Short mmCIF file of C-alpha atoms (C1' of nucleotides) in Angstrom, two decimals:
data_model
loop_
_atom_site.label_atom_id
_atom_site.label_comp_id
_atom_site.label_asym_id
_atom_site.label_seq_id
_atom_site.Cartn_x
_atom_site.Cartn_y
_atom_site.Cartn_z
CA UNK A 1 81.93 121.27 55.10
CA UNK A 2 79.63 118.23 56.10
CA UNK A 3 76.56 118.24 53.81
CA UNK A 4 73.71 118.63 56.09
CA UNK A 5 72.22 115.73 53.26
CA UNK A 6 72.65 112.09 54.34
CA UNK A 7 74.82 110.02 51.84
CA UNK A 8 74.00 106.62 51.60
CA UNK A 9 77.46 103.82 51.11
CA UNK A 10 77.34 100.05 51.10
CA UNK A 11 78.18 98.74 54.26
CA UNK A 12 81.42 97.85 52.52
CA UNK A 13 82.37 101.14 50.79
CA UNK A 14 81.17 102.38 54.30
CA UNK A 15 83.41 99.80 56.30
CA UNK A 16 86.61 100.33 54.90
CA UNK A 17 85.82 104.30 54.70
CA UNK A 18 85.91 104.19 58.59
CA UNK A 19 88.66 101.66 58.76
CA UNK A 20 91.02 103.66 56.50
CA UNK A 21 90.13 107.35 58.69
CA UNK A 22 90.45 105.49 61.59
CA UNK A 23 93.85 104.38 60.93
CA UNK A 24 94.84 107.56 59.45
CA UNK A 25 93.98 109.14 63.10
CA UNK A 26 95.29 106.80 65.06
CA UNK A 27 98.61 107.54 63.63
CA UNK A 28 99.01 110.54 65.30
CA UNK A 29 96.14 110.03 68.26
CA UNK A 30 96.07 106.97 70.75
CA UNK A 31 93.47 105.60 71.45
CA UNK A 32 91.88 107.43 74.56
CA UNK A 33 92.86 110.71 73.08
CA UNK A 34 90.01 109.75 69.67
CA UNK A 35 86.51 109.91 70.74
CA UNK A 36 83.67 109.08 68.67
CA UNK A 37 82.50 112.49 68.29
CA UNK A 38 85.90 113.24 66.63
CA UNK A 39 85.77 110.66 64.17
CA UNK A 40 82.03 110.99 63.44
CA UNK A 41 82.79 114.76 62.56
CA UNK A 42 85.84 113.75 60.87
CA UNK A 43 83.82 111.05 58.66
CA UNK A 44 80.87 113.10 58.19
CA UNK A 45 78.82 110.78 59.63
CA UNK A 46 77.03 110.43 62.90
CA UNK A 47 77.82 108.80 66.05
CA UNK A 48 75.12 106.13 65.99
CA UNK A 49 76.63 104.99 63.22
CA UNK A 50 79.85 103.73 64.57
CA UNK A 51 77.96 101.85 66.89
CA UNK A 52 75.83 100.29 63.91
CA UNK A 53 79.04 99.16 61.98
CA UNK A 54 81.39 98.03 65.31
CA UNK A 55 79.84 97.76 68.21
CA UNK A 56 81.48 100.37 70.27
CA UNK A 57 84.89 102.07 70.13
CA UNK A 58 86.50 98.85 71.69
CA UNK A 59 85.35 96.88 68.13
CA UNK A 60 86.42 99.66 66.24
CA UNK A 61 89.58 99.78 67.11
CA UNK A 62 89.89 95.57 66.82
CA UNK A 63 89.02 96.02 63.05
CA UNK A 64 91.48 98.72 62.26
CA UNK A 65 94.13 96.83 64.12
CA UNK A 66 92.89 93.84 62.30
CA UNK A 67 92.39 95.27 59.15
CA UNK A 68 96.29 96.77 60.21
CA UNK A 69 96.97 93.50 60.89
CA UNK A 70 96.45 91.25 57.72
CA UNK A 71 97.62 94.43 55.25
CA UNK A 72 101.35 93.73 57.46
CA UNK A 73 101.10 90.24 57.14
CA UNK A 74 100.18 89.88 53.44
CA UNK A 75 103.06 92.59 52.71
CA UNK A 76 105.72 90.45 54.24
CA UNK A 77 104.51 87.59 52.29
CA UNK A 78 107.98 85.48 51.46
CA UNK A 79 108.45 84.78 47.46
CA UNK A 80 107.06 81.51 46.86
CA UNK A 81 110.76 80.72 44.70
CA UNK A 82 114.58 81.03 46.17
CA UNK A 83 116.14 79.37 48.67
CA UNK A 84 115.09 79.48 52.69
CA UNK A 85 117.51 81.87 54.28
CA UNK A 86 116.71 84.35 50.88
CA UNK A 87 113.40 84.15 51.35
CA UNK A 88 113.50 85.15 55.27
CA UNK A 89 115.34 87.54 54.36
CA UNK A 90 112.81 88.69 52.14
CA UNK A 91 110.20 88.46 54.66
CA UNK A 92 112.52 90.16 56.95
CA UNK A 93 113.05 93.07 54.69
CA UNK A 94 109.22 94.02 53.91
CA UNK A 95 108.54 94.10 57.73
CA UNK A 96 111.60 96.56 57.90
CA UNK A 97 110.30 98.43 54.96
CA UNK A 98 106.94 98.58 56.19
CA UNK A 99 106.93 100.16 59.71
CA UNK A 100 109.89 102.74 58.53
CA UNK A 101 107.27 103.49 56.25
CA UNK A 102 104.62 103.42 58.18
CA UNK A 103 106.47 104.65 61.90
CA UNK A 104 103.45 106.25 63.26
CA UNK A 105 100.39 104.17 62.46
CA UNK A 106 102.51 100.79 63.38
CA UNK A 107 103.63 102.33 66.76
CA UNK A 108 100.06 103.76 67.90
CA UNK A 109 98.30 100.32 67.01
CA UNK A 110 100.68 98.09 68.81
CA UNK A 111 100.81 100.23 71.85
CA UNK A 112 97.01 100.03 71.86
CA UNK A 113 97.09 96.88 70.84
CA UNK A 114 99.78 95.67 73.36
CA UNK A 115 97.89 97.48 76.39
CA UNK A 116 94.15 96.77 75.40
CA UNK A 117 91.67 93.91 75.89
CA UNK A 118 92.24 90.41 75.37
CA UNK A 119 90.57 90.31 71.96
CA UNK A 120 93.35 93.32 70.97
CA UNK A 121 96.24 91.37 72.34
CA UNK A 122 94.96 88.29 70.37
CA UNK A 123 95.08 90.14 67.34
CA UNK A 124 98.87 91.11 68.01
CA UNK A 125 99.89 87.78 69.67
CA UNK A 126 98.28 85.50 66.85
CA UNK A 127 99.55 87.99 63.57
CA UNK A 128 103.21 88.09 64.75
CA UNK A 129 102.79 83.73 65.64
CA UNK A 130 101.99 83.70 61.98
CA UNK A 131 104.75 85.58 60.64
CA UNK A 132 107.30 83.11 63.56
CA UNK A 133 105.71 80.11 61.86
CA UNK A 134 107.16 81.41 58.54
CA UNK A 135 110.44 80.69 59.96
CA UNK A 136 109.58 76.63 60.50
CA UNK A 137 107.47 75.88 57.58
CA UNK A 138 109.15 78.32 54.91
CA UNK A 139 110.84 75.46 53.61
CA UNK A 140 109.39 71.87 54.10
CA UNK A 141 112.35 69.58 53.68
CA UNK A 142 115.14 71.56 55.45
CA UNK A 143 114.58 72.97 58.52
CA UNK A 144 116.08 76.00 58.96
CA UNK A 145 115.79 75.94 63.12
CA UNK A 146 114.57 73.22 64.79
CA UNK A 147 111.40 73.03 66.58
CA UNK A 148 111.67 72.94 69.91
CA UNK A 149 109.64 75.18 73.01
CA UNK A 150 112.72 76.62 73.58
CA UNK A 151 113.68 77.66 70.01
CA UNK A 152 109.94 79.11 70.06
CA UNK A 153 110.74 80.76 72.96
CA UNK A 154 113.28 82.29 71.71
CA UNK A 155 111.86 83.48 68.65
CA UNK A 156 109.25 85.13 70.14
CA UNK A 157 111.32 87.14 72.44
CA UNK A 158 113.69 88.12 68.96
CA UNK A 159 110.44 89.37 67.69
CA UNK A 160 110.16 91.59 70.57
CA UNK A 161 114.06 92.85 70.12
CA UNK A 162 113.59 93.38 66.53
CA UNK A 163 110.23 95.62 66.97
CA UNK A 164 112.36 97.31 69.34
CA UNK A 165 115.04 97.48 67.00
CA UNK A 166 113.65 98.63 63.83
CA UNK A 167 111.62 101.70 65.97
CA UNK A 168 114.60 102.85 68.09
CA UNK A 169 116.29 102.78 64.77
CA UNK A 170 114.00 104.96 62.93
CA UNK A 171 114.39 107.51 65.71
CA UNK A 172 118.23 107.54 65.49
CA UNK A 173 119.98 105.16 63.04
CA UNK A 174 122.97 105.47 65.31
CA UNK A 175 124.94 105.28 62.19
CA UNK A 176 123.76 101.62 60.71
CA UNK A 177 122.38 102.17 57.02
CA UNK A 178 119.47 100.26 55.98
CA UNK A 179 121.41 97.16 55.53
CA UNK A 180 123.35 97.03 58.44
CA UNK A 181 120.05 97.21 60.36
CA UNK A 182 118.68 93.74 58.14
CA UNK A 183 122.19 92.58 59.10
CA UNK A 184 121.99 92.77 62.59
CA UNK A 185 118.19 91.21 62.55
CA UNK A 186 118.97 88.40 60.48
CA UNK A 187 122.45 87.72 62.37
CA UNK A 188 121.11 88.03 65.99
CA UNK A 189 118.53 84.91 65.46
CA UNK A 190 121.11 82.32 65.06
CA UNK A 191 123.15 84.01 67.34
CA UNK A 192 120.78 84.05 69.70
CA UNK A 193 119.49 80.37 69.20
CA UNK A 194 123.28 79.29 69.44
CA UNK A 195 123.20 80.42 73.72
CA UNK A 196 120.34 78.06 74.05
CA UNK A 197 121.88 74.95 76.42
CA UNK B 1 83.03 98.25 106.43
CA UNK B 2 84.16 101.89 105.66
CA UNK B 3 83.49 104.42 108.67
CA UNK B 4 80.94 107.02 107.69
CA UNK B 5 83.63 108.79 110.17
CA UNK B 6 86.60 110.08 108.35
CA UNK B 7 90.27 109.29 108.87
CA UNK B 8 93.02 111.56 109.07
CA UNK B 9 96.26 110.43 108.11
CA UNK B 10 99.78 112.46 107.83
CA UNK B 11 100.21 112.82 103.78
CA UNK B 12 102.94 110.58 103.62
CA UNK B 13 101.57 107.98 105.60
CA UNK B 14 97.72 108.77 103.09
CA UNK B 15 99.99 108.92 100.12
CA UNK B 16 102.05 105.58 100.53
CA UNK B 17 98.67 103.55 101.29
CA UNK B 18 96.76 104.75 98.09
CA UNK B 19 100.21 104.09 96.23
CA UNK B 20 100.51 101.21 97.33
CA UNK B 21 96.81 100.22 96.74
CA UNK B 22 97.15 101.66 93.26
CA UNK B 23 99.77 99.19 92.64
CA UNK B 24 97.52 96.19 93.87
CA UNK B 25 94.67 97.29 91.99
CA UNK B 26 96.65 97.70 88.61
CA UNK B 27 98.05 94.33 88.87
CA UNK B 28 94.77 92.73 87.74
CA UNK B 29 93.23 95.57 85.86
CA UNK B 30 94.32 97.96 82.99
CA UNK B 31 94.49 101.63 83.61
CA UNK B 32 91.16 102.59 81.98
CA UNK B 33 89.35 99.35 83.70
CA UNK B 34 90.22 101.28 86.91
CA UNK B 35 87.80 103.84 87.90
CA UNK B 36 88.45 106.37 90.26
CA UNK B 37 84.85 105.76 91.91
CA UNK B 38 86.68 102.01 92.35
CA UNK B 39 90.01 103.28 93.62
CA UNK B 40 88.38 105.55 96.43
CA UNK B 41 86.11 103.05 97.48
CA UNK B 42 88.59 100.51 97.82
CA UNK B 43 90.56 102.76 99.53
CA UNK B 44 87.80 104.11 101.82
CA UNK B 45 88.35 107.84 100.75
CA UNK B 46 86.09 110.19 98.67
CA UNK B 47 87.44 110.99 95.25
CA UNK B 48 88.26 114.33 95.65
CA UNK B 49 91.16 112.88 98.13
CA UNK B 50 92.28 111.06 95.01
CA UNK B 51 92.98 114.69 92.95
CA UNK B 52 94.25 116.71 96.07
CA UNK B 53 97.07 114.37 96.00
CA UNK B 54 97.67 113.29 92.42
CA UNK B 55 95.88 115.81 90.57
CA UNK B 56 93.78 113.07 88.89
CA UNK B 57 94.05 110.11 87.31
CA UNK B 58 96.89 110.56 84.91
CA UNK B 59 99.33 111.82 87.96
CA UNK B 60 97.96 109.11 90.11
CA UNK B 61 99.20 106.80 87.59
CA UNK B 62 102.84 108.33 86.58
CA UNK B 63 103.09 108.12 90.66
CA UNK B 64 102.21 104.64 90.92
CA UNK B 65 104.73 103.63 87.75
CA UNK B 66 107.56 105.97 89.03
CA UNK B 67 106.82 103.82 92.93
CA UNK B 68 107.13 100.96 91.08
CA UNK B 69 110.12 101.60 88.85
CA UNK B 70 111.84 103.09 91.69
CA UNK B 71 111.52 99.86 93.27
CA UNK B 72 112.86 98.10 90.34
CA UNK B 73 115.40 99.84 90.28
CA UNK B 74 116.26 99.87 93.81
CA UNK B 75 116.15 96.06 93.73
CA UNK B 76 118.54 95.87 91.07
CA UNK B 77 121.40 97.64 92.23
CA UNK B 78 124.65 95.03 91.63
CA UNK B 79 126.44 94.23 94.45
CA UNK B 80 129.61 96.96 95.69
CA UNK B 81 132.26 94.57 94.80
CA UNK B 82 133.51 91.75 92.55
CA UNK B 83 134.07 91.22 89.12
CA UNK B 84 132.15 93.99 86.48
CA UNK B 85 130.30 90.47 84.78
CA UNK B 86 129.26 88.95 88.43
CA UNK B 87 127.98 92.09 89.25
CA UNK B 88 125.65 92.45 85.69
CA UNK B 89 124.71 89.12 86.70
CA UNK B 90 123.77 89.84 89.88
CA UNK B 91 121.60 92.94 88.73
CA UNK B 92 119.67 90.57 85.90
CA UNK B 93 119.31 87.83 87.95
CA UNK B 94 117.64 90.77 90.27
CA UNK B 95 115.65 91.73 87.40
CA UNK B 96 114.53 88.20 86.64
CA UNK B 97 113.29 87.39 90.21
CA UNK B 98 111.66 90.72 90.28
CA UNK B 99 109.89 90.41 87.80
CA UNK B 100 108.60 86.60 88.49
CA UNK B 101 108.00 87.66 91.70
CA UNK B 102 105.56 90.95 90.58
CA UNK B 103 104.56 88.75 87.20
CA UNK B 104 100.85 90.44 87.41
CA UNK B 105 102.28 94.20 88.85
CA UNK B 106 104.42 94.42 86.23
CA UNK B 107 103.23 93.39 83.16
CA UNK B 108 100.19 96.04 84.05
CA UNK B 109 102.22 98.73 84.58
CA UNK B 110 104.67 98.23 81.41
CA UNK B 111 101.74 97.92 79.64
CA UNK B 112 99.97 101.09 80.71
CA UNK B 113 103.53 103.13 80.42
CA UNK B 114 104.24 101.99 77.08
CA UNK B 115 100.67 103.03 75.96
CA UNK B 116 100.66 106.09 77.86
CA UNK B 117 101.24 109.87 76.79
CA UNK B 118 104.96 111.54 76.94
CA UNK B 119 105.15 111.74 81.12
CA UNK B 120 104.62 107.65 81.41
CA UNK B 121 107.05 107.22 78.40
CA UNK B 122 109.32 109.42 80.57
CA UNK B 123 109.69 107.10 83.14
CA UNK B 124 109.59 103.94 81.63
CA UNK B 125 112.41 104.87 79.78
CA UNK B 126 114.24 106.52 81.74
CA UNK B 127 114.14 103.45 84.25
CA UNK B 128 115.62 101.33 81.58
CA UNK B 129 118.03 104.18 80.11
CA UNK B 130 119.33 103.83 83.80
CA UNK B 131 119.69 100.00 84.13
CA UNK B 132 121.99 100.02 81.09
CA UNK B 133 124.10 102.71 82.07
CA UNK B 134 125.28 100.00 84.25
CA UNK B 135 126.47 98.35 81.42
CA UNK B 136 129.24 100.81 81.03
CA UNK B 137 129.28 102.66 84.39
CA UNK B 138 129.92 99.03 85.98
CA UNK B 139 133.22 99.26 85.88
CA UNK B 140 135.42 102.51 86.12
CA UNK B 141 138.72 101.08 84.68
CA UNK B 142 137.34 97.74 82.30
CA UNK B 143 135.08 98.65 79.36
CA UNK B 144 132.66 95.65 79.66
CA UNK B 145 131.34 97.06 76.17
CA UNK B 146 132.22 100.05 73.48
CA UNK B 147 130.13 102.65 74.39
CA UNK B 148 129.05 103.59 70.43
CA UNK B 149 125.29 104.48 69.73
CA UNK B 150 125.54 101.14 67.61
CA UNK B 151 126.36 99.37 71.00
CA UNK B 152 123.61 101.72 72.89
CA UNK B 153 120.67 100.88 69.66
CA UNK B 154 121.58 97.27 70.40
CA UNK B 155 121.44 97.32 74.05
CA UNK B 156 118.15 98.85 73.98
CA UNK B 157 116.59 96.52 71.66
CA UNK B 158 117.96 93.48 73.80
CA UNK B 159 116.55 95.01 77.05
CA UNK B 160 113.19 94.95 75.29
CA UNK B 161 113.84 91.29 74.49
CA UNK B 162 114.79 90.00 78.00
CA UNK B 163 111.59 91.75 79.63
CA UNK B 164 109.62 89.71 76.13
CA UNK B 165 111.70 86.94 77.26
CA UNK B 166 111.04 86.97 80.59
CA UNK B 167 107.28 87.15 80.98
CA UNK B 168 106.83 84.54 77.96
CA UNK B 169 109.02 82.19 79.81
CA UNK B 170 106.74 82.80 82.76
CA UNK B 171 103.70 82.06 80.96
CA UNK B 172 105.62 78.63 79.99
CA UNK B 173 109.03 77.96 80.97
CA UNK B 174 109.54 75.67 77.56
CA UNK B 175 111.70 73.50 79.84
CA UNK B 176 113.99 76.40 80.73
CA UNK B 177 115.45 76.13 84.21
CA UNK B 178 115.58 79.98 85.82
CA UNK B 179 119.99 78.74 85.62
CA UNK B 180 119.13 78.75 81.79
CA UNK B 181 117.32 81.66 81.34
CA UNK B 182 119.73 84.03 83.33
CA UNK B 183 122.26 81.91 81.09
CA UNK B 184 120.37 82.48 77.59
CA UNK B 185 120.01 86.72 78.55
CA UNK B 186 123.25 87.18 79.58
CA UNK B 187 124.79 84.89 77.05
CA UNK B 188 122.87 86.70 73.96
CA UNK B 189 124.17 90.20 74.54
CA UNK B 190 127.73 89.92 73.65
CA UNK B 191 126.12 87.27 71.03
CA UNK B 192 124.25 90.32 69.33
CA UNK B 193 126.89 92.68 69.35
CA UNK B 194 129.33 90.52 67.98
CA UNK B 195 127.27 90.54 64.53
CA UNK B 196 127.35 94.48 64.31
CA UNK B 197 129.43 95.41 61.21
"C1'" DT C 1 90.95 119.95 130.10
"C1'" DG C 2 88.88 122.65 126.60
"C1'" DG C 3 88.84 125.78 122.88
"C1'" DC C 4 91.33 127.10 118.48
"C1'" DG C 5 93.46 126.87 114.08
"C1'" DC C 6 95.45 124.34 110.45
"C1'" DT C 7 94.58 121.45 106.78
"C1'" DA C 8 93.19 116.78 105.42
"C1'" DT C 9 88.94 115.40 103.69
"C1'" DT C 10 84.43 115.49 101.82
"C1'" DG C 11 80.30 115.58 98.65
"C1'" DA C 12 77.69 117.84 95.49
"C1'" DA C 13 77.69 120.12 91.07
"C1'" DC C 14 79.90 120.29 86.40
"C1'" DA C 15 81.88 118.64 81.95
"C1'" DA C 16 82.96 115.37 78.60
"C1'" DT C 17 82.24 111.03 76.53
"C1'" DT C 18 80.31 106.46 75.70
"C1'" DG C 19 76.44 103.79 74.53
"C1'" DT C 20 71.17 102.97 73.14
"C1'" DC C 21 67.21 103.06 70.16
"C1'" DA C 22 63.09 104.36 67.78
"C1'" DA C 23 62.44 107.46 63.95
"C1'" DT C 24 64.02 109.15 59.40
"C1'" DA C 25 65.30 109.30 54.64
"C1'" DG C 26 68.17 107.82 50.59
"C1'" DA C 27 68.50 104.48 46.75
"C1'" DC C 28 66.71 100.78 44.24
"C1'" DT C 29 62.77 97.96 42.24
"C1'" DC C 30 58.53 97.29 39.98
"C1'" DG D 1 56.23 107.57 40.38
"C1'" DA D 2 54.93 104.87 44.51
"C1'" DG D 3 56.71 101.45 47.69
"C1'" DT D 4 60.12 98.89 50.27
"C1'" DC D 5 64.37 97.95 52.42
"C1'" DT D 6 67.86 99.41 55.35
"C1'" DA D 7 71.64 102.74 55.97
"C1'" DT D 8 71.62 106.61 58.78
"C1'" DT D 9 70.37 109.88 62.19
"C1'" DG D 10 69.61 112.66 66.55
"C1'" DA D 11 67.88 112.90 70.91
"C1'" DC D 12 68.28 110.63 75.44
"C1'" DA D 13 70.41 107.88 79.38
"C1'" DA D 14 74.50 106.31 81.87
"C1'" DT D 15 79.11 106.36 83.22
"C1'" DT D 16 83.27 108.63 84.50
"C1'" DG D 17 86.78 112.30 85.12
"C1'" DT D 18 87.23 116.90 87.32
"C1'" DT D 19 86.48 121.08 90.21
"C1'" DC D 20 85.77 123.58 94.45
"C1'" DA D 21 83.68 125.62 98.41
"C1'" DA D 22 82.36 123.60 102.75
"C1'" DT D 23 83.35 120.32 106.57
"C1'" DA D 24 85.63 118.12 110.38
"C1'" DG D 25 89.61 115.49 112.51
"C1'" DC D 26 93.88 116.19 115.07
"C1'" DG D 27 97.62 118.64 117.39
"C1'" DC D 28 98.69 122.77 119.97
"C1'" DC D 29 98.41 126.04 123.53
"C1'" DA D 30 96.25 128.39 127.31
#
DNA sequence: TGGCGCTATTGAACAATTGTCAATAGACTC
DNA sequence: GAGTCTATTGACAATTGTTCAATAGCGCCA
């Protein structure tokens, strides 16, 4: 199948070649289960060359979760129009959308992510601090929560629930539709926020 | 400082000390940062003791997680008597200090179980599967909650946002008291449920 | 007390994988 | 069509997980 002829890429076309296969494996492999070799073959390329483009396996992994990373972000981008609670909702709805769709890629990355180096956890900590600071600066004049350590707090740990709660979903729907499930999500913040002293 | 004369201890007593050495080591490193060569050393073993009684480093692992959960679990247990929501509070308030106690321990070995193949999975949810059959189990006669899937989806996702909410409040308290925090996780359950359809 | 047997323990050899680097060859320019 | 740049390679070294036959500590019994 692999030419036994060399076939020259930019390092771009090249780049996102190996970022794309890489995230198509991952999907079904973790991360100590893909070696090099594996992917090499897979890409019809060499080894060395992984090494040439990332580093190693550890900055290989980094840019697929960061390339992972910003395609999540920029497709729970909030309409710039409507009014704040629509617009979470909005935001809310392509993060749903996306990991249903995407169920086994999103769960392999963030368990690597979640268990890996500093630099991985970054990645994860900082993308899903960017999507919480939607919530305080979606709208400029009203604030939709205030800002407090607490209310961060807070947020952050709803994050967690609804990660939880979209996956554990997907397995069993445990009879909620598609709605229900953005129901609950958008519901449980408030309700949450309200126990704070 | 190890003996070039071996030691032979009853497999209990060799099993417990590399567990519990395991469990030490893990605290500061990840799973794959911890070699075996380390992990014998440390221990003053060779590493063939390590796979005569784990069968490598996988089992070694799932033994050190199941210790550890067993613990958890163990220190969890409510109280015999008093009222079914004393005694939940009594086992979270369990889980809070446990976990604040074994911050470093435990964040490791989530970490690594999360990430891990099907076995580690096993356990870690299994543990957890366990701690919220208390929920219902608590109390023969009282229903504290409807046992529905809905109820069990939403239980599950708010476990994973205590443990979130624990170790971030950890990191920084946001001027939480521990009082408020055992008051926030045990106020926001009923909270969530209340906003299924 | 001293030899014996059971088995806990060892260490060397093996296998798989990661990482390194000088040499190679494809594509573009002149 | 020759030359240059650099994307790409393949062989080599290092680390780490794993296996297994050989070794030796400890209790038991004469």
């Amino acid at each position: 199948m692999t030419a036994n002829t060399r076939t020259r890429l930019s390092p771009d076309e090249r780049r996102t070649q190996l970022l794309d296969l890489g995230f198509r494996l991952l999907a079904t492999r973790s991360l100590d289960e893909l070696s090099i070799d594996l992917l090499a073959e897979e890409a019809g390329v060499s080894r060395g060359l992984m090494y040439h483009y990332f580093g190693g396996k550890q900055g290989f992994f980094e840019a697929v979760v960061q390339h992972a990373a910003d395609d999540l972000y920029a497709r729970t981008a909030p309409p710039a129009e409507g009014e704040p609670l629509e617009r979470l909702l909005a935001s809310i709805t392509g993060y749903v959308d996306y990991v249903v769709a995407n169920q086994a890629g999103y769960r392999s990355l963030v368990k690597g992510a979640t268990a890996g180096n500093d630099s991985l956890r970054a990645i994860y900590d900082t993308t899903f601090a960017a999507l919480a600071e939607r919530f305080f600066t979606a709208d400029p004049g009203g604030d939709v929560f205030p800002d407090t350590p607490a209310v961060r707090l807070v947020i952050h740990a709803w994050q967690a629930m609804v990660e939880d709660l979209v996956l554990t979903w997907c397995d069993s729907p445990a009879g909620l539709s598609r709605e229900d499930l953005l129901s609950v999500i958008t519901a449980s913040l408030p309700a949450i926020i309200d126990t704070l002293p």
